[in-house]
Amino acid sequence: MSFLATRKTEATPKERFPIITDKLESTTPGLYIIGDLTGMPLLKNAINHGYDTVQEIAKQRDTERAEADYDVIIVGAGAAGISAAMAAKEKGLRYVVLEKARLANTIHNFPAGKSIYAEPVELETRGSLWLGEAKKEEFLERWQEAVRSAKLDIRENTPVSEINKNGHFVVATEDGETWTSRFVILAIGKQGTPRTLNAPGEDLSKVFTRLYDPGEFKGEDILVVGGGDSAIEAALALIDNNEVTISYRREEFTRLKPQNASLIRRAMDAGRVQVVFNSNVKEIRPDEVVLEAGGEERVIPNRIVFTLIGTRLPVEFFKKIGLKLENEWDARRWVQFAFWTALLLLIYSVKKFNHGLFCSCPLHSENFSLVAMGSELWDQAYATAKIWYPAVYSALVCGLGLFYIIARRPSRYTFWRTISCMAFQTILFFLLPLLLNDGNIYKLGYAWPLSMSAVFKPKSARILSPEFWWIYGLVFAFVGIPLLTYFHGKRYCAWLCGCGCLAETAGDPFRRLAPKGEKAKRWEKSIYVVLAAAVVVTLLNALTHWDKPPSCTTCLLCGRFRGGSPSPLILFSATVSGVGMGVRWLPT
Amino acid sequence: MNLIGKIASRWQIGAVKGKCIDCGLCNMNCEMGIDIKKRAIRGEPVTLRDTPCVGCGECVRVCPMNCLFVGQGKEVESKWELPRNEEILGLQ
């Protein structure tokens, strides 16, 4: 699409966004972060952010007092900033907008004649800033007119250098002036911080990070670095009148929009553009560039370079003004993490092993038990944990599930997913086993190989017969699960399984932290090792103790086919919960 | 389940071709680290073959363009909207 087309290029590396609340407030109270900086692109979204944040500030204005020149300083005059300024003016707030360059600079920098769209159509636009479909020039004119007629106080060419909080905010600009306010809205977008090559010569004046007007260049040797849509669009716009070479570090264009992909393919086939795949820029010199491709250096004549390898977050600026970023591990967080992990592991162990902590595993002999097994204290602890563990677990899933439904504006699909999580956890894994006092009930939801014992004949059964549970376990694992997968995909984890349900609810704020990329994908494959191990252990168990079901898959890891023990797997799951709990429930 | 899903699964997350704006929200919010965007740009379904998708549906929820959707079988295979880029750039 359109108005974002000149923006992102490469596979976006995992970026660390500043931590913000649902109301877009950063870790510095009173400092709000809106628009593109929140990771949510789209003009409409930025406009709504601006409007919503000012409504929030206007509410607090009446309850707070501070000796400051302004109620709110808005940094950045893009879509979000202008919208915020309009809303601030309407609300009668004392405000000022400090803009590094000029009004709507990002849109100014779009190629001439580019269409801008007001997607997504379904989303309403809040506030009074106009948004509609138009060519770049008309779009800008309408916004300039809107700013003029609203008489908005926007100071252009006023880059902000520092933001400090000392009771109220003190905002310093590069020309040495200071401005004070009770609130600050940071709406500076991502366009001001292009990614760099880190190659010598990058600072030469012939190197550009953006193509403004293709018509400026005629008969030049031009190198375009990058393989995303913005790089390809720039190259395509230049090939008619110039000798264009594209340097891309991957072996093919994989992320292009279909239109761009076919256009560049056609240009390559016609020999109108040279593309050097698997190449890096080694050095940029005044009249040539050095490319490194496949271990060889290639020197090509060059007059102009465009590095269009994407933009990134202004992380240095965030740090300078003291904002906390996502996924930062300081000492405090490690302590929280260790505390919750240890606590959960302890509770889990007590609940799991009625014969003593770590007791049956040869690696952790009985001597390691914190409480002597068989003692009264242990029995009490076990009895309590057995009821309270699933109770707390279910309460967490339900409570956080409700929170998700209320706060996260779920789609119909995610709404029912959450309901399913809550229902399965509460009914199947808590209420039924508790009321019927029969461990076999768990087999309704936990199939082999998740539960190793599910395919073995249980010793006893209070409800129905051992034969029933045996057959049920076999049918569920080898007929039920395949059918479920065929018709519903791999939804077991997110919709039914207890740990998945906790992950979907308690883990919801941490989705962004999941590891990404090829390496993570390879790790994912380790699940097949576990599966193979489960098959082996099941077979061994069937051959040696055909009448005695093992207690869980993880027995494998401590070398015993019977009896349970905390294994690396359990440790890991407790650890995962520890992260979730620690971060969510304690102030960071 | 993953293994079975590789061989046969009717249910998939589909993508409407030409709607993706490359914003990366789907990838960012995917708890399983799947490169959804790459497929969305090409208009390919997501829960196919080697993806460890667990069907949480968050990518569909966060997609600002309604490019992603949940579908069955053939539904997910041939969705197409007219491209706009050529017109935008004055190329053709």
XYZ file of C-alpha atoms in Angstrom:
680
model
C 0.000 0.000 0.000
C 0.556 3.485 -0.858
C 1.480 5.984 1.764
C 3.749 3.609 3.588
C 5.315 2.297 0.446
C 8.465 4.381 0.700
C 9.016 3.522 4.310
C 9.961 0.050 5.394
C 12.345 -2.108 3.492
C 14.163 -5.040 5.048
C 12.694 -7.642 7.261
C 12.250 -5.448 10.282
C 14.737 -6.588 12.903
C 13.247 -6.939 16.330
C 12.953 -3.428 17.660
C 12.755 -2.403 21.247
C 9.913 -0.025 21.694
C 9.572 2.147 24.771
C 7.283 0.657 27.403
C 3.884 2.349 27.319
C 0.563 1.807 29.035
C -2.735 1.229 27.255
C -3.231 4.974 27.516
C 0.113 5.500 25.761
C 1.855 6.904 28.829
C 5.558 6.065 29.014
C 7.543 5.033 32.074
C 7.913 8.744 32.844
C 4.492 9.781 34.184
C 3.032 12.606 32.113
C 5.094 11.781 29.040
C 3.007 10.213 26.298
C 4.273 8.438 23.203
C 1.993 8.376 20.191
C 1.843 7.608 16.489
C 4.467 5.689 14.589
C 6.696 5.402 17.670
C 4.280 2.967 19.267
C 4.899 0.452 16.513
C 1.490 1.009 14.973
C 1.774 2.644 11.568
C -1.088 4.320 9.667
C -2.058 7.970 9.536
C -5.501 7.300 10.899
C -4.059 5.621 13.927
C -1.682 8.519 14.556
C -4.543 11.022 14.328
C -6.608 9.012 16.794
C -3.656 8.707 19.157
C -3.237 12.482 19.152
C -6.899 13.081 19.849
C -7.245 10.390 22.542
C -4.112 11.428 24.420
C -5.219 15.040 24.644
C -8.618 13.955 26.008
C -6.725 11.993 28.651
C -4.518 14.954 29.515
C -7.491 17.317 29.640
C -9.091 15.028 32.239
C -5.997 15.154 34.442
C -5.486 18.877 34.050
C -8.218 19.657 36.528
C -6.713 17.455 39.196
C -3.082 18.505 38.912
C -1.341 21.774 39.423
C 2.090 22.807 38.332
C 3.876 26.033 37.652
C 4.669 25.629 33.985
C 4.382 27.730 30.857
C 2.273 25.183 29.038
C -0.163 22.410 29.813
C 1.309 20.270 27.112
C 4.291 20.387 24.776
C 3.841 18.338 21.640
C 7.091 17.210 20.019
C 6.717 16.611 16.304
C 4.262 18.076 13.795
C 3.244 14.998 11.882
C -0.172 13.425 11.720
C -0.180 12.590 15.428
C 1.244 15.936 16.524
C -1.116 18.064 14.442
C -4.112 16.066 15.599
C -3.000 16.453 19.221
C -2.509 20.201 18.739
C -5.994 20.583 17.273
C -7.546 18.663 20.111
C -5.525 20.675 22.643
C -6.691 23.926 21.106
C -10.305 22.759 21.189
C -9.968 21.724 24.819
C -8.509 25.118 25.709
C -5.175 23.712 26.827
C -2.044 25.839 26.734
C 0.057 23.983 24.173
C 2.897 24.393 21.717
C 4.207 22.126 18.989
C 7.987 21.890 18.559
C 8.927 20.506 15.155
C 12.440 19.601 14.065
C 11.946 20.384 10.369
C 8.603 21.425 8.909
C 4.918 20.614 9.103
C 4.199 17.022 7.991
C 7.791 16.533 6.898
C 7.392 12.829 6.181
C 4.595 13.517 3.726
C 6.614 16.332 2.153
C 9.306 13.760 1.524
C 7.051 11.375 -0.362
C 7.706 11.167 -4.093
C 5.767 13.729 -6.131
C 2.231 12.704 -7.020
C 2.081 9.807 -4.574
C -1.410 8.862 -3.489
C -2.206 8.776 0.196
C -4.943 6.570 1.542
C -7.067 6.764 4.633
C -6.899 3.079 5.508
C -8.337 1.157 7.181
C -11.731 2.251 5.989
C -13.530 0.503 8.846
C -11.811 2.555 11.531
C -13.383 5.899 12.441
C -11.225 8.995 12.561
C -11.498 10.894 15.821
C -10.840 14.581 16.224
C -11.160 17.275 13.602
C -8.049 16.827 11.467
C -9.082 15.963 7.923
C -8.058 12.599 6.520
C -9.028 11.303 3.140
C -7.652 9.915 -0.075
C -5.644 12.386 -2.092
C -2.415 12.887 -3.986
C 0.471 14.021 -1.827
C 0.268 17.666 -2.966
C -3.457 18.052 -2.345
C -3.164 16.230 0.938
C -0.458 18.594 2.174
C -2.405 21.643 1.039
C -5.435 20.533 3.005
C -3.390 20.007 6.157
C -1.576 23.317 5.780
C -4.906 25.043 5.338
C -6.300 23.243 8.380
C -3.331 24.341 10.490
C -3.658 27.916 9.209
C -7.368 28.213 9.846
C -7.100 26.660 13.315
C -4.186 29.045 13.985
C -2.172 26.260 15.561
C 0.973 27.234 17.411
C 3.574 25.153 15.587
C 7.252 26.135 15.792
C 9.098 24.729 12.811
C 12.877 24.231 12.676
C 12.936 23.790 16.431
C 14.626 20.473 17.210
C 14.224 19.257 20.756
C 17.478 18.115 22.351
C 16.470 17.170 25.869
C 13.431 16.450 27.990
C 13.838 16.490 31.762
C 11.278 16.139 34.493
C 11.654 18.127 37.646
C 8.171 18.461 39.049
C 7.125 19.623 35.609
C 8.778 18.965 32.290
C 11.636 21.097 31.033
C 12.090 20.729 27.298
C 15.323 22.091 25.833
C 15.694 22.851 22.160
C 18.910 22.855 20.195
C 19.035 26.656 20.004
C 19.330 26.721 23.793
C 15.789 27.734 24.653
C 13.832 25.918 27.372
C 10.110 25.350 27.574
C 8.199 24.071 30.584
C 4.998 22.076 30.675
C 2.937 19.680 32.754
C 2.663 17.056 30.030
C 4.716 16.101 27.011
C 3.483 14.255 23.952
C 6.248 12.638 21.929
C 5.087 12.297 18.324
C 8.336 12.295 16.380
C 7.753 9.210 14.254
C 10.446 6.960 12.887
C 11.321 8.724 9.666
C 13.955 10.941 11.248
C 16.216 7.961 11.934
C 17.195 6.038 8.804
C 19.222 2.864 9.171
C 22.868 3.213 8.220
C 25.338 1.013 6.360
C 28.279 1.572 8.682
C 30.619 1.773 5.695
C 33.368 4.364 5.173
C 32.295 7.221 2.960
C 28.692 7.073 4.052
C 28.925 10.686 5.153
C 29.805 11.938 1.652
C 27.378 14.494 0.298
C 26.449 12.214 -2.604
C 24.841 9.707 -0.247
C 21.113 10.146 0.313
C 18.708 8.290 2.546
C 15.650 9.314 0.595
C 14.671 10.033 -2.982
C 12.780 13.293 -3.208
C 12.491 13.978 -6.905
C 13.642 11.451 -9.511
C 13.635 14.248 -12.115
C 16.699 15.821 -10.490
C 18.946 13.029 -11.733
C 19.924 12.575 -15.383
C 22.719 10.494 -16.917
C 24.250 9.592 -13.565
C 25.751 6.352 -12.280
C 23.507 5.607 -9.339
C 23.730 2.916 -6.683
C 20.596 2.028 -4.728
C 21.274 0.004 -1.589
C 18.412 -2.132 -0.289
C 15.886 -4.648 -1.539
C 12.663 -3.528 0.013
C 9.831 -1.674 -1.630
C 11.277 1.772 -1.043
C 14.599 0.823 -2.633
C 12.937 -0.838 -5.603
C 10.488 2.002 -6.120
C 13.358 4.484 -6.070
C 15.359 2.393 -8.530
C 12.380 2.028 -10.852
C 11.810 5.760 -10.794
C 15.446 6.392 -11.746
C 16.141 3.811 -14.466
C 14.700 5.793 -17.356
C 17.374 8.485 -17.251
C 20.258 6.921 -15.336
C 22.557 3.910 -15.045
C 21.190 2.213 -11.943
C 22.783 -0.563 -9.894
C 21.010 -2.157 -6.932
C 23.014 -3.727 -4.129
C 21.068 -6.089 -1.896
C 22.465 -8.252 0.870
C 20.109 -11.178 0.273
C 20.076 -13.643 -2.585
C 16.723 -12.571 -3.955
C 13.936 -10.077 -3.430
C 11.591 -11.777 -1.023
C 9.604 -9.017 0.579
C 8.412 -7.001 -2.358
C 4.827 -6.215 -3.084
C 3.762 -8.220 -6.134
C 3.562 -5.122 -8.340
C 7.087 -4.022 -7.482
C 8.378 -7.557 -7.860
C 7.048 -7.881 -11.406
C 8.190 -4.403 -12.419
C 11.745 -4.944 -11.230
C 11.807 -8.406 -12.813
C 10.844 -6.874 -16.139
C 13.489 -4.159 -15.802
C 16.156 -6.745 -14.945
C 15.213 -8.946 -17.895
C 15.422 -5.959 -20.204
C 18.876 -5.135 -18.849
C 17.776 -1.714 -17.661
C 19.061 -2.232 -14.158
C 21.951 -4.199 -12.646
C 21.169 -6.049 -9.453
C 24.012 -7.388 -7.302
C 22.554 -9.869 -4.836
C 24.402 -11.129 -1.768
C 26.404 -7.940 -1.686
C 27.451 -5.424 0.906
C 28.750 -1.920 0.440
C 32.337 -1.897 1.615
C 33.319 1.648 0.879
C 31.920 4.707 -0.819
C 34.432 6.927 -2.631
C 33.796 10.203 -4.457
C 33.718 8.610 -7.947
C 33.134 4.944 -7.245
C 31.817 2.446 -4.739
C 33.321 -0.826 -3.557
C 30.878 -3.705 -3.271
C 31.689 -7.010 -1.678
C 29.869 -9.924 -3.253
C 30.623 -13.583 -2.674
C 34.029 -12.820 -1.142
C 35.071 -10.695 -4.098
C 35.365 -6.968 -4.308
C 33.759 -5.113 -7.148
C 34.525 -1.502 -7.878
C 31.881 0.292 -9.887
C 31.823 3.898 -11.088
C 29.350 5.936 -9.145
C 28.085 9.490 -8.712
C 25.080 9.100 -6.427
C 24.187 6.609 -3.683
C 20.767 6.017 -2.145
C 20.752 3.952 1.034
C 17.153 2.856 1.405
C 17.488 0.192 4.035
C 14.684 1.308 6.284
C 14.199 3.419 9.353
C 14.560 2.594 12.993
C 13.433 3.863 16.336
C 15.368 6.780 17.857
C 16.593 4.561 20.678
C 19.422 6.909 21.679
C 16.931 9.721 22.163
C 14.660 7.494 24.255
C 17.568 6.610 26.505
C 18.717 10.201 26.745
C 15.346 11.289 28.058
C 15.277 8.378 30.476
C 12.611 6.105 29.025
C 12.602 2.410 29.754
C 12.519 0.172 26.717
C 10.843 -3.176 26.344
C 12.806 -6.233 27.350
C 15.495 -4.555 29.384
C 16.968 -6.775 32.061
C 18.217 -4.872 35.061
C 19.152 -6.287 38.458
C 15.674 -5.695 39.814
C 14.043 -7.664 37.070
C 16.435 -10.585 37.557
C 15.542 -10.664 41.249
C 11.825 -10.648 40.479
C 12.362 -13.331 37.931
C 14.340 -15.552 40.309
C 11.853 -15.039 43.122
C 8.764 -15.938 41.159
C 10.435 -18.829 39.429
C 11.548 -20.342 42.726
C 8.143 -19.824 44.308
C 6.267 -21.366 41.413
C 8.640 -24.263 41.223
C 8.149 -24.935 44.907
C 4.366 -24.816 44.702
C 4.414 -26.990 41.644
C 6.688 -29.564 43.211
C 4.601 -29.826 46.352
C 1.487 -30.310 44.296
C 3.035 -32.790 41.954
C 4.864 -35.098 44.321
C 2.917 -36.431 47.189
C 5.915 -38.471 48.272
C 8.381 -35.653 48.790
C 10.086 -32.902 46.961
C 12.406 -34.137 44.216
C 12.201 -37.498 45.920
C 11.992 -40.205 43.341
C 14.604 -38.918 40.978
C 18.050 -40.481 41.407
C 19.656 -37.160 40.565
C 17.937 -35.413 43.441
C 17.868 -37.775 46.348
C 15.438 -37.535 49.218
C 18.002 -35.563 51.175
C 17.142 -32.559 49.093
C 13.589 -32.435 50.367
C 12.861 -29.193 52.148
C 10.225 -30.900 54.230
C 10.516 -34.505 55.269
C 8.184 -36.541 53.145
C 5.568 -38.525 54.961
C 5.570 -35.951 57.733
C 2.344 -34.305 58.767
C 3.516 -30.965 57.478
C 4.238 -32.457 54.097
C 0.879 -34.148 53.869
C -0.870 -30.919 54.760
C 1.164 -28.995 52.258
C 0.374 -31.553 49.608
C -3.335 -31.596 50.348
C -3.451 -27.814 50.237
C -1.383 -27.510 47.100
C -3.420 -30.130 45.313
C -6.561 -28.040 45.611
C -5.116 -24.559 45.568
C -2.716 -24.949 42.716
C -5.377 -25.635 40.076
C -7.716 -23.189 41.806
C -5.216 -20.344 41.572
C -4.292 -21.425 38.068
C -7.928 -21.344 36.953
C -8.540 -18.057 38.715
C -5.560 -16.569 36.899
C -6.714 -17.815 33.522
C -10.260 -16.569 34.129
C -9.273 -13.251 35.670
C -6.695 -12.414 33.049
C -8.992 -13.786 30.355
C -11.713 -11.374 31.425
C -9.146 -8.598 31.490
C -8.169 -9.524 27.948
C -11.782 -9.481 26.775
C -12.448 -6.100 28.350
C -9.182 -4.296 27.703
C -7.847 -5.740 24.482
C -10.809 -5.274 22.175
C -10.709 -8.871 20.967
C -11.908 -9.935 17.578
C -14.724 -12.466 17.495
C -12.124 -15.145 17.040
C -9.914 -14.146 19.950
C -13.011 -13.591 22.099
C -14.048 -17.217 21.688
C -10.484 -18.397 22.082
C -10.343 -16.716 25.477
C -13.723 -18.125 26.498
C -12.515 -21.563 25.471
C -9.356 -21.181 27.563
C -11.354 -20.157 30.603
C -13.930 -22.928 30.200
C -11.481 -25.765 29.591
C -9.200 -24.745 32.419
C -11.963 -24.288 34.967
C -14.171 -27.226 34.097
C -11.818 -29.891 32.824
C -8.710 -29.226 34.828
C -10.132 -27.897 38.078
C -13.817 -28.462 38.848
C -14.327 -31.947 37.451
C -11.193 -33.510 38.978
C -12.013 -31.826 42.281
C -15.681 -32.823 42.394
C -15.251 -36.350 41.082
C -11.940 -36.938 42.842
C -10.573 -38.971 39.965
C -7.262 -38.166 38.306
C -8.443 -39.909 35.156
C -10.574 -36.860 34.369
C -7.432 -35.036 33.242
C -7.242 -37.465 30.373
C -10.284 -35.813 28.847
C -8.078 -32.897 27.922
C -4.495 -34.083 28.086
C -3.663 -36.545 25.359
C -0.566 -38.611 24.736
C 2.259 -37.594 24.379
C 1.598 -34.568 26.549
C 0.475 -36.969 29.238
C 2.430 -40.207 28.967
C 0.043 -42.224 31.048
C -2.906 -41.445 28.793
C -2.297 -44.457 26.577
C -1.849 -46.886 29.467
C -4.521 -48.670 31.396
C -4.932 -46.899 34.732
C -4.738 -48.964 37.914
C -8.062 -47.790 39.139
C -10.907 -45.495 38.266
C -13.593 -43.986 40.450
C -15.581 -42.845 37.470
C -16.337 -45.409 34.785
C -13.831 -48.218 34.373
C -10.065 -48.363 33.835
C -10.795 -49.939 30.461
C -12.846 -46.935 29.438
C -10.025 -44.492 30.221
C -7.527 -46.726 28.491
C -9.531 -46.842 25.276
C -10.427 -43.185 25.557
C -6.752 -42.271 25.878
C -5.815 -44.302 22.813
C -8.692 -42.986 20.694
C -8.112 -39.390 21.756
C -4.408 -39.496 20.943
C -4.520 -41.369 17.663
C -7.937 -40.475 16.227
C -9.268 -37.448 18.099
C -6.199 -35.241 17.877
C -5.586 -35.906 14.162
C -9.219 -35.117 13.368
C -9.096 -31.979 15.479
C -5.954 -30.888 13.667
C -7.463 -31.578 10.276
C -10.575 -29.541 10.870
C -9.318 -26.868 13.234
C -5.592 -26.649 12.728
C -3.150 -26.676 15.601
C -5.455 -24.867 17.937
C -4.947 -27.235 20.852
C -2.270 -25.070 22.459
C -4.084 -21.773 22.338
C -7.619 -22.984 22.948
C -7.524 -25.965 25.265
C -4.285 -26.930 26.959
C -3.820 -25.461 30.409
C -0.333 -24.066 29.900
C -1.311 -22.608 26.538
C -4.311 -20.936 28.161
C -2.095 -19.338 30.783
C 0.267 -18.241 28.028
C -2.578 -16.637 26.061
C -3.905 -14.742 29.063
C -1.025 -14.012 31.433
C 1.430 -13.939 28.563
C -0.616 -11.577 26.446
C 1.449 -8.432 27.118
C 4.636 -10.292 26.237
C 3.884 -11.545 22.758
C 6.344 -9.077 21.310
C 9.150 -10.643 23.292
C 8.909 -13.990 21.533
C 12.124 -14.873 19.739
C 11.927 -14.343 15.986
C 13.858 -15.426 12.965
C 15.570 -18.453 11.524
C 17.390 -19.388 14.696
C 14.190 -19.463 16.710
C 12.598 -21.537 13.985
C 15.370 -24.093 14.161
C 14.976 -24.307 17.919
C 11.308 -24.951 17.363
C 12.324 -28.153 15.629
C 13.729 -29.512 18.884
C 10.130 -30.469 19.616
C 10.640 -33.441 17.301
C 13.439 -34.689 19.517
C 11.056 -34.528 22.461
C 8.398 -36.316 20.424
C 10.840 -39.045 19.421
C 11.922 -39.390 23.031
C 8.293 -39.653 24.108
C 7.715 -42.438 21.608
C 10.795 -44.319 22.805
C 9.902 -43.933 26.467
C 6.321 -44.990 25.848
C 7.452 -48.097 24.014
C 10.047 -48.952 26.670
C 7.513 -48.402 29.380
C 4.991 -50.555 27.570
C 7.542 -53.354 27.235
C 8.898 -53.238 30.778
C 6.047 -52.039 32.956
C 3.061 -52.583 30.740
C 0.730 -52.458 33.734
C 2.256 -49.402 35.393
C 1.692 -46.109 33.626
C 4.466 -43.537 33.891
C 3.562 -40.250 35.479
C 4.781 -37.906 32.831
C 6.842 -37.487 29.696
C 9.534 -35.726 31.586
C 10.541 -38.858 33.483
C 12.721 -39.537 30.516
C 14.998 -36.708 31.475
C 15.865 -38.125 34.839
C 16.446 -41.587 33.546
C 13.526 -43.314 35.193
C 10.476 -44.676 33.527
C 8.355 -44.486 36.624
C 7.799 -41.870 39.253
C 7.905 -38.177 38.653
C 10.521 -35.571 39.200
C 11.075 -31.994 38.228
C 12.919 -32.081 34.968
C 14.439 -29.360 32.852
C 11.102 -29.167 31.057
C 9.151 -28.429 34.197
C 11.848 -26.060 35.350
C 11.518 -24.310 32.047
C 7.758 -23.958 32.223
C 8.009 -22.672 35.752
C 10.618 -20.247 34.535
C 8.385 -19.027 31.760
C 5.566 -18.439 34.188
C 8.049 -16.711 36.438
C 8.858 -14.165 33.785
C 5.214 -13.515 33.112
C 4.221 -13.219 36.722
C 7.249 -11.270 37.824
C 6.907 -8.653 35.181
C 3.195 -8.340 35.317
C 2.541 -8.166 39.013
C 5.441 -6.197 40.359
C 6.187 -2.621 39.428
C 9.147 -2.456 37.103
C -0.018 -32.040 16.463
C 2.544 -29.994 14.619
C 3.494 -33.070 12.674
C -0.094 -33.835 11.800
C -0.691 -30.212 10.959
C 2.131 -30.421 8.452
C 0.489 -33.245 6.632
C -3.109 -32.221 6.807
C -4.931 -29.230 8.147
C -7.886 -27.569 6.571
C -7.771 -24.615 8.847
C -5.432 -21.753 7.994
C -4.825 -18.069 8.355
C -5.172 -16.505 4.925
C -3.942 -13.210 3.541
C -5.570 -10.930 1.000
C -3.031 -10.184 -1.697
C -2.102 -6.548 -2.115
C -3.519 -5.440 1.213
C -0.400 -5.834 3.321
C 1.368 -2.562 4.052
C 4.484 -4.176 5.486
C 3.929 -2.676 8.930
C 5.173 -5.741 10.756
C 2.577 -5.777 13.535
C 1.681 -9.413 12.842
C 5.278 -10.542 13.208
C 5.763 -8.417 16.254
C 2.754 -9.907 18.005
C 3.231 -13.516 16.976
C 4.099 -15.462 20.103
C 5.507 -18.277 17.999
C 7.882 -16.045 16.055
C 6.426 -16.882 12.649
C 7.292 -14.636 9.716
C 3.661 -13.923 8.865
C 4.406 -10.713 7.011
C 6.486 -12.437 4.367
C 3.534 -14.610 3.452
C 0.982 -11.852 3.810
C 2.853 -9.732 1.275
C 2.685 -12.588 -1.204
C -0.900 -13.382 -0.310
C -0.034 -16.873 0.879
C -1.792 -18.674 3.721
C 0.112 -18.800 6.991
C -0.699 -22.054 8.762
C 0.895 -24.260 6.200
C 3.604 -26.868 6.362
C 6.376 -25.814 8.659
C 4.861 -23.012 10.684
C 4.483 -23.629 14.398
C 1.203 -21.626 14.474
C -0.958 -22.427 17.483
C -4.020 -20.624 16.209
C -4.121 -17.822 18.765
C -5.415 -15.411 16.121
C -3.536 -12.370 17.416
C -2.062 -11.544 14.011
C -5.581 -11.315 12.608
C -6.637 -9.116 15.493
C -3.750 -6.653 15.254
C -3.640 -6.355 11.447
C -4.677 -2.757 10.789
C -5.530 -3.496 7.176
C -7.750 -6.530 7.664
C -5.362 -8.302 5.371
C -5.339 -11.496 7.446
C -8.326 -13.724 8.067
C -9.214 -17.136 9.394
C -10.433 -19.591 6.817
C -10.832 -23.204 5.808
C -9.563 -25.134 2.837
C -9.973 -23.338 -0.471
C -11.232 -20.127 1.104
C -7.713 -19.043 1.897
C -6.174 -19.669 -1.467
C -7.340 -17.097 -3.961
C -8.065 -13.708 -2.517
C -6.974 -10.724 -4.524
C -7.512 -7.019 -4.478
C -6.403 -4.677 -7.205
C -2.901 -3.329 -6.627
C -2.497 0.371 -6.323
C 1.222 0.877 -6.430
C 1.722 1.295 -10.147
C -0.811 4.041 -10.292
C 0.825 5.707 -7.322
C 4.249 5.825 -8.835
C 3.076 6.641 -12.317
C 4.787 3.483 -13.555
C 3.182 0.883 -15.712
